[in-house]
Short mmCIF file of C-alpha atoms in Angstrom, two decimals:
data_model
loop_
_atom_site.label_atom_id
_atom_site.label_comp_id
_atom_site.label_asym_id
_atom_site.label_seq_id
_atom_site.Cartn_x
_atom_site.Cartn_y
_atom_site.Cartn_z
CA MET V 1 0.00 0.00 0.00
CA GLN V 2 1.30 3.44 -0.95
CA SER V 3 0.17 6.59 0.85
CA PRO V 4 -3.64 6.12 0.97
CA GLU V 5 -4.44 9.85 0.82
CA ASP V 6 -8.25 9.76 0.51
CA ILE V 7 -11.03 7.28 1.31
CA ALA V 8 -14.56 6.60 0.04
CA VAL V 9 -17.02 4.07 1.49
CA VAL V 10 -18.55 1.79 -1.16
CA PRO V 11 -22.36 1.39 -0.94
CA GLY V 12 -23.18 -1.67 1.15
CA GLY V 13 -20.33 -0.90 3.52
CA ASP V 14 -18.10 -3.94 2.97
CA TYR V 15 -15.43 -2.08 0.99
CA LEU V 16 -13.50 1.16 0.89
CA LEU V 17 -11.90 2.86 -2.09
CA LEU V 18 -8.42 4.21 -1.33
CA SER V 19 -6.57 6.65 -3.59
CA GLU V 20 -2.80 6.15 -3.44
CA LEU V 21 -0.95 9.46 -3.60
CA GLY V 22 2.05 9.37 -5.91
CA GLY V 23 3.47 12.67 -4.73
CA ILE V 24 2.32 15.39 -7.08
CA GLY V 25 2.67 13.27 -10.19
CA GLU V 26 6.20 12.21 -9.21
CA ARG V 27 5.30 8.53 -9.44
CA PRO V 28 2.22 6.46 -10.28
CA GLY V 29 -0.40 5.34 -7.78
CA ARG V 30 -3.48 3.16 -7.81
CA ILE V 31 -7.05 3.00 -6.64
CA LEU V 32 -7.26 0.22 -4.07
CA LEU V 33 -10.25 -1.86 -3.01
CA PHE V 34 -10.04 -2.43 0.75
CA GLY V 35 -12.17 -5.12 2.39
CA VAL V 36 -13.61 -3.92 5.68
CA ASN V 37 -14.34 -7.40 7.03
CA ASP V 38 -10.91 -8.98 6.55
CA GLU V 39 -8.75 -5.85 5.98
CA SER V 40 -7.44 -7.26 2.71
CA TRP V 41 -6.77 -5.00 -0.25
CA ARG V 42 -5.99 -5.21 -3.94
CA PRO V 43 -5.51 -2.80 -6.85
CA LEU V 44 -8.78 -1.92 -8.56
CA TYR V 45 -7.39 0.56 -11.11
CA PRO V 46 -5.19 -0.04 -12.99
CA GLY V 47 -5.98 -3.71 -12.54
CA THR V 48 -8.22 -6.60 -13.48
CA GLY V 49 -11.24 -4.98 -11.82
CA ALA V 50 -11.24 -1.99 -14.17
CA ALA V 51 -12.22 -1.85 -17.81
CA ALA V 52 -9.41 -0.24 -19.82
CA THR V 53 -11.33 0.75 -22.94
CA ALA V 54 -12.55 4.27 -23.61
CA PRO V 55 -16.33 4.86 -23.59
CA ALA V 56 -18.21 5.65 -26.78
CA LEU V 57 -19.48 8.91 -25.25
CA PRO V 58 -17.11 10.44 -22.65
CA GLN V 59 -18.89 11.83 -19.60
CA GLY V 60 -16.39 14.66 -19.06
CA ASP V 61 -14.71 17.00 -21.52
CA ALA V 62 -15.17 15.93 -25.14
CA SER V 63 -11.41 16.16 -25.70
CA CYS V 64 -10.65 13.60 -22.99
CA THR V 65 -10.93 10.33 -24.90
CA GLN V 66 -8.31 8.01 -23.39
CA PRO V 67 -8.02 6.55 -19.87
CA PRO V 68 -4.96 7.38 -17.73
CA GLY V 69 -3.92 3.74 -17.39
CA SER V 70 -0.67 3.04 -15.56
CA ALA V 71 0.27 6.74 -15.50
CA LEU V 72 -2.48 7.41 -12.93
CA SER V 73 -1.17 9.39 -9.94
CA PRO V 74 -4.17 9.99 -7.64
CA HIS V 75 -4.89 12.63 -5.01
CA GLY V 76 -8.33 13.59 -3.64
CA SER V 77 -11.46 11.62 -4.50
CA HIS V 78 -15.24 11.62 -4.11
CA LEU V 79 -18.04 9.09 -4.59
CA VAL V 80 -21.43 10.49 -5.60
CA GLN V 81 -24.74 8.92 -6.62
CA LEU V 82 -26.05 10.58 -9.79
CA ALA V 83 -29.68 11.43 -10.45
CA ASP V 84 -30.09 8.26 -12.53
CA GLY V 85 -29.05 6.10 -9.55
CA SER V 86 -25.57 5.21 -10.81
CA TRP V 87 -22.45 5.76 -8.74
CA ARG V 88 -19.69 8.04 -10.01
CA TYR V 89 -16.20 7.97 -8.53
CA LEU V 90 -14.09 11.08 -9.12
CA VAL V 91 -10.31 11.02 -8.67
CA VAL V 92 -7.83 13.88 -8.98
CA ASN V 93 -4.96 12.75 -11.22
CA HIS V 94 -1.49 14.30 -11.64
CA GLY V 95 -0.01 11.49 -13.77
CA GLY V 96 0.36 12.07 -17.51
CA ARG V 97 -2.12 14.95 -17.32
CA GLU V 98 -3.73 17.21 -14.73
CA ALA V 99 -7.39 16.18 -14.60
CA VAL V 100 -10.29 14.86 -12.59
CA GLU V 101 -10.81 11.28 -13.78
CA ILE V 102 -14.39 10.01 -13.96
CA PHE V 103 -15.24 6.38 -13.19
CA THR V 104 -18.50 4.50 -12.88
CA LEU V 105 -18.58 2.20 -9.86
CA SER V 106 -20.57 -1.02 -10.26
CA THR V 107 -21.80 -2.70 -7.09
CA ALA V 108 -23.51 -5.91 -8.19
CA ALA V 109 -24.62 -8.08 -5.27
CA ASP V 110 -22.92 -11.19 -6.66
CA ALA V 111 -19.54 -9.60 -7.45
CA GLU V 112 -16.86 -7.37 -5.99
CA PRO V 113 -17.06 -3.67 -6.87
CA ALA V 114 -15.55 -2.70 -10.24
CA LEU V 115 -14.57 0.56 -11.91
CA ARG V 116 -15.06 1.63 -15.51
CA TRP V 117 -13.34 4.77 -16.76
CA GLN V 118 -15.82 7.20 -18.36
CA GLY V 119 -13.84 10.34 -19.15
CA CYS V 120 -12.15 13.24 -17.41
CA VAL V 121 -12.47 16.94 -16.66
CA PHE V 122 -9.58 19.25 -17.48
CA PRO V 123 -9.06 22.18 -15.10
CA ALA V 124 -8.39 25.80 -15.94
CA ASP V 125 -4.86 26.56 -17.14
CA ASN V 126 -2.07 26.78 -14.57
CA THR V 127 -3.77 24.52 -12.03
CA LEU V 128 -2.64 21.93 -9.51
CA ILE V 129 -5.83 20.22 -8.32
CA ASN V 130 -6.09 18.95 -4.75
CA ASP V 131 -9.61 17.67 -4.06
CA VAL V 132 -12.95 17.21 -5.76
CA VAL V 133 -16.67 16.67 -5.12
CA GLY V 134 -19.42 15.68 -7.53
CA LEU V 135 -23.07 16.69 -7.77
CA ARG V 136 -26.08 14.57 -8.69
CA ASN V 137 -26.55 16.45 -11.97
CA GLY V 138 -23.02 15.54 -13.10
CA ASP V 139 -21.29 18.82 -12.24
CA VAL V 140 -17.81 18.67 -10.71
CA ILE V 141 -16.28 21.08 -8.16
CA TYR V 142 -12.55 21.04 -7.46
CA THR V 143 -9.95 22.95 -5.49
CA ARG V 144 -6.92 24.52 -7.10
CA MET V 145 -4.13 24.27 -4.52
CA TYR V 146 -1.70 26.53 -6.36
CA HIS V 147 -0.56 27.77 -9.77
CA PRO V 148 2.27 25.38 -10.77
CA ASP V 149 3.48 27.52 -13.69
CA ASP V 150 3.98 30.66 -11.60
CA LEU V 151 7.46 31.65 -10.47
CA LEU V 152 6.85 30.80 -6.80
CA GLY V 153 4.58 27.79 -7.44
CA ASP V 154 3.63 26.09 -4.16
CA LEU V 155 6.09 28.29 -2.24
CA ARG V 156 3.59 31.11 -2.49
CA GLY V 157 1.12 29.08 -0.46
CA LEU V 158 3.75 27.86 2.00
CA LEU V 159 4.52 31.52 2.71
CA GLY V 160 0.86 32.05 3.60
CA LEU V 161 0.02 34.03 0.47
CA ASP V 162 -3.08 33.44 -1.65
CA SER V 163 -2.38 30.57 -4.03
CA GLY V 164 -5.60 28.64 -4.62
CA ASP V 165 -9.33 28.79 -5.19
CA VAL V 166 -12.37 26.65 -6.09
CA TRP V 167 -13.83 25.94 -9.54
CA ARG V 168 -17.02 24.36 -10.89
CA TRP V 169 -17.30 22.39 -14.13
CA SER V 170 -20.46 21.53 -16.02
CA LYS V 171 -20.92 19.75 -19.33
CA ASP V 172 -22.56 22.79 -20.92
CA THR V 173 -20.40 25.67 -19.65
CA GLY V 174 -17.02 24.13 -18.82
CA VAL V 175 -15.00 25.44 -15.85
CA LYS V 176 -15.85 28.61 -13.94
CA LEU V 177 -14.24 30.15 -10.88
CA LEU V 178 -16.41 30.32 -7.76
CA PRO V 179 -16.03 33.93 -6.54
CA GLY V 180 -14.77 34.55 -3.02
CA THR V 181 -12.92 31.23 -2.66
CA THR V 182 -9.31 32.44 -2.84
CA GLY V 183 -7.03 31.06 -0.15
CA SER V 184 -3.60 29.78 0.75
CA LEU V 185 -2.95 26.17 -0.38
CA THR V 186 -6.67 25.52 -0.83
CA ASN V 187 -7.02 21.86 0.08
CA GLY V 188 -9.88 19.51 0.99
CA LEU V 189 -13.49 19.86 -0.09
CA GLU V 190 -16.84 18.38 0.94
CA ILE V 191 -20.44 19.02 -0.04
CA SER V 192 -23.63 18.95 2.02
CA ALA V 193 -26.22 16.25 1.38
CA ASP V 194 -28.65 18.81 -0.07
CA GLU V 195 -25.86 20.18 -2.31
CA ARG V 196 -26.47 23.71 -1.03
CA PHE V 197 -23.08 24.18 0.64
CA ILE V 198 -19.48 23.19 0.13
CA PHE V 199 -16.89 23.21 2.90
CA ILE V 200 -13.46 24.47 1.85
CA ASN V 201 -10.28 23.71 3.79
CA GLN V 202 -7.94 26.70 3.40
CA TYR V 203 -4.82 24.89 4.59
CA MET V 204 -2.30 27.65 5.29
CA ASP V 205 -4.99 30.16 6.29
CA GLY V 206 -5.93 27.81 9.14
CA LYS V 207 -9.67 27.88 8.52
CA VAL V 208 -12.61 25.97 7.08
CA GLN V 209 -15.15 27.95 5.09
CA LYS V 210 -18.83 27.21 4.49
CA TYR V 211 -19.75 28.37 0.99
CA ASP V 212 -23.28 28.83 -0.36
CA LEU V 213 -23.31 27.57 -3.96
CA ALA V 214 -26.50 29.43 -4.91
CA ALA V 215 -25.49 32.77 -3.40
CA GLN V 216 -21.85 32.21 -4.41
CA GLU V 217 -20.46 33.54 -1.15
CA VAL V 218 -18.81 32.40 2.07
CA VAL V 219 -21.47 32.25 4.79
CA GLY V 220 -19.42 30.80 7.64
CA SER V 221 -15.86 30.17 8.76
CA THR V 222 -14.11 28.53 11.69
CA PRO V 223 -10.44 28.19 12.67
CA VAL V 224 -8.94 24.75 12.01
CA PRO V 225 -5.15 24.47 11.77
CA HIS V 226 -3.90 22.95 8.50
CA ALA V 227 -7.05 21.00 7.59
CA ASP V 228 -6.39 18.46 4.85
CA ASN V 229 -9.36 16.29 3.77
CA SER V 230 -12.89 15.99 5.18
CA ALA V 231 -15.39 13.17 5.60
CA TRP V 232 -18.99 13.06 6.80
CA ALA V 233 -19.72 11.13 10.00
CA PRO V 234 -22.98 9.18 10.45
CA GLY V 235 -24.29 11.76 12.96
CA GLY V 236 -23.97 14.62 10.48
CA GLU V 237 -20.70 16.14 11.67
CA LEU V 238 -17.86 16.86 9.27
CA TRP V 239 -14.61 15.21 10.37
CA LEU V 240 -11.42 17.05 9.47
CA ALA V 241 -7.82 15.80 9.51
CA SER V 242 -5.81 18.68 11.01
CA GLN V 243 -2.00 18.46 10.81
CA ASP V 244 0.61 19.99 13.13
CA PHE V 245 2.42 21.36 10.11
CA ASP V 246 5.67 23.26 9.83
CA VAL V 247 7.90 23.52 6.79
CA ALA V 248 10.97 21.92 8.42
CA SER V 249 9.03 18.83 9.57
CA TYR V 250 7.34 18.55 6.19
CA MET V 251 10.65 18.67 4.33
CA ALA V 252 12.15 16.04 6.64
CA CYS V 253 9.18 13.72 6.22
CA THR V 254 9.06 13.98 2.43
CA LYS V 255 12.69 12.98 1.87
CA ASP V 256 11.44 9.41 1.51
CA PRO V 257 7.67 9.26 0.86
CA ALA V 258 7.66 5.48 1.38
CA VAL V 259 8.59 5.96 5.04
CA THR V 260 5.81 6.65 7.52
CA CYS V 261 5.87 10.17 8.97
CA GLY V 262 5.12 10.74 12.65
CA MET V 263 3.83 14.31 12.22
CA ALA V 264 1.25 15.05 14.92
CA PHE V 265 -2.38 15.42 13.91
CA GLU V 266 -5.86 15.91 15.31
CA ILE V 267 -9.22 14.73 14.08
CA ILE V 268 -11.71 17.56 14.51
CA ALA V 269 -15.50 17.23 14.36
CA LEU V 270 -17.29 20.25 12.89
CA ASP V 271 -21.00 21.02 13.27
CA PRO V 272 -21.98 22.20 9.76
CA GLU V 273 -24.85 24.32 11.10
CA THR V 274 -23.15 26.22 13.93
CA MET V 275 -19.57 25.86 12.60
CA GLN V 276 -18.49 24.93 16.14
CA SER V 277 -15.72 22.34 16.37
CA ARG V 278 -14.25 19.91 18.87
CA VAL V 279 -11.17 17.69 18.94
CA ILE V 280 -12.06 13.99 19.08
CA PHE V 281 -8.67 12.33 18.54
CA ARG V 282 -4.99 13.27 18.79
CA HIS V 283 -1.91 11.30 17.77
CA GLN V 284 1.80 11.70 17.12
CA GLY V 285 4.51 9.23 16.11
CA PRO V 286 4.22 5.49 15.35
CA PRO V 287 2.49 3.65 13.86
CA MET V 288 1.46 6.58 11.62
CA GLY V 289 1.19 10.35 11.59
CA ALA V 290 0.51 13.06 9.01
CA ALA V 291 -3.16 12.12 8.65
CA THR V 292 -4.97 13.41 5.57
CA VAL V 293 -8.45 11.98 6.13
CA ALA V 294 -10.46 10.25 8.86
CA THR V 295 -13.47 8.25 7.68
CA PRO V 296 -15.73 6.80 10.39
CA HIS V 297 -17.38 3.57 9.31
CA ARG V 298 -19.20 1.00 11.43
CA ASP V 299 -17.16 0.61 14.64
CA LYS V 300 -13.85 1.94 13.33
CA VAL V 301 -12.22 5.07 11.96
CA TYR V 302 -10.02 4.68 8.88
CA ILE V 303 -7.22 7.23 8.70
CA GLY V 304 -5.09 7.84 5.60
CA SER V 305 -1.86 9.75 5.02
CA PHE V 306 0.11 11.40 2.21
CA LEU V 307 3.21 9.43 3.24
CA GLY V 308 4.14 5.87 4.14
CA ASP V 309 2.79 2.42 3.47
CA ARG V 310 -0.21 1.97 5.75
CA LEU V 311 -3.78 2.78 6.68
CA LEU V 312 -4.42 3.51 10.36
CA VAL V 313 -7.50 1.75 11.77
CA VAL V 314 -8.77 3.05 15.13
CA PRO V 315 -11.66 1.46 17.09
CA THR V 316 -14.40 3.90 18.06
#
């Protein structure tokens, strides 16, 4: 297993989808199928469980006609049920191209889950994507973490300067910037069940913003230090992986991305109505630090990281 950066629970609850971070396109990664009952895992894409052929009618941009294949280098991900009842799995990809890859997830009762590539969405120019959410109508919303072609690149964000923002793609209109979403190393993203709000993790600004998609404005904000990814808990709270980040520790940890990093982290539960938060878990050191996501499921919490070779499983 390589750096399981983001997690999605497959309908039925017996499996998780893990996206293996390959740095920022520095090396390939895979989408893993993780069995909740026996904690086994295997590659789902690229692999025998994924159809490699291109669809007759791509679901994303018309110019995206070929699957990423073995060049795939995943980052953030999101599983959404479309209006027609099908399940769409979105994965940020830095390998071979910068894009949001679109998969259909099949969940037949008599077979293991399988993925079929259906197209991709290309971002605006000069974009390094971090995370993504999908809507029932097929629209895609993604965070731009920074402008990779600029002179300072990600250093601009590390210095606490504005570097990122949030964009929305639709089949008819393409990509459009969501006004008022500028931030420093704009990171994780989640969407409310009614699709009225998104929650934006502005990593270096140390805050999480509640954004009204209809009004196109920020309607709430709360301090959360270095929030990476988010996941909904069964009770309706939004769980955030908050890292004890500093540049020196980050540089030391990333010298060898295959080695587990002990960077301290907290899991923070956020009430999406009041925007009040509370710390529910803290950890530092072995067996794993540098958490990127905490996904509560059944009687456990599954915690991923952008470094190392493991998934942390914590009983609730």
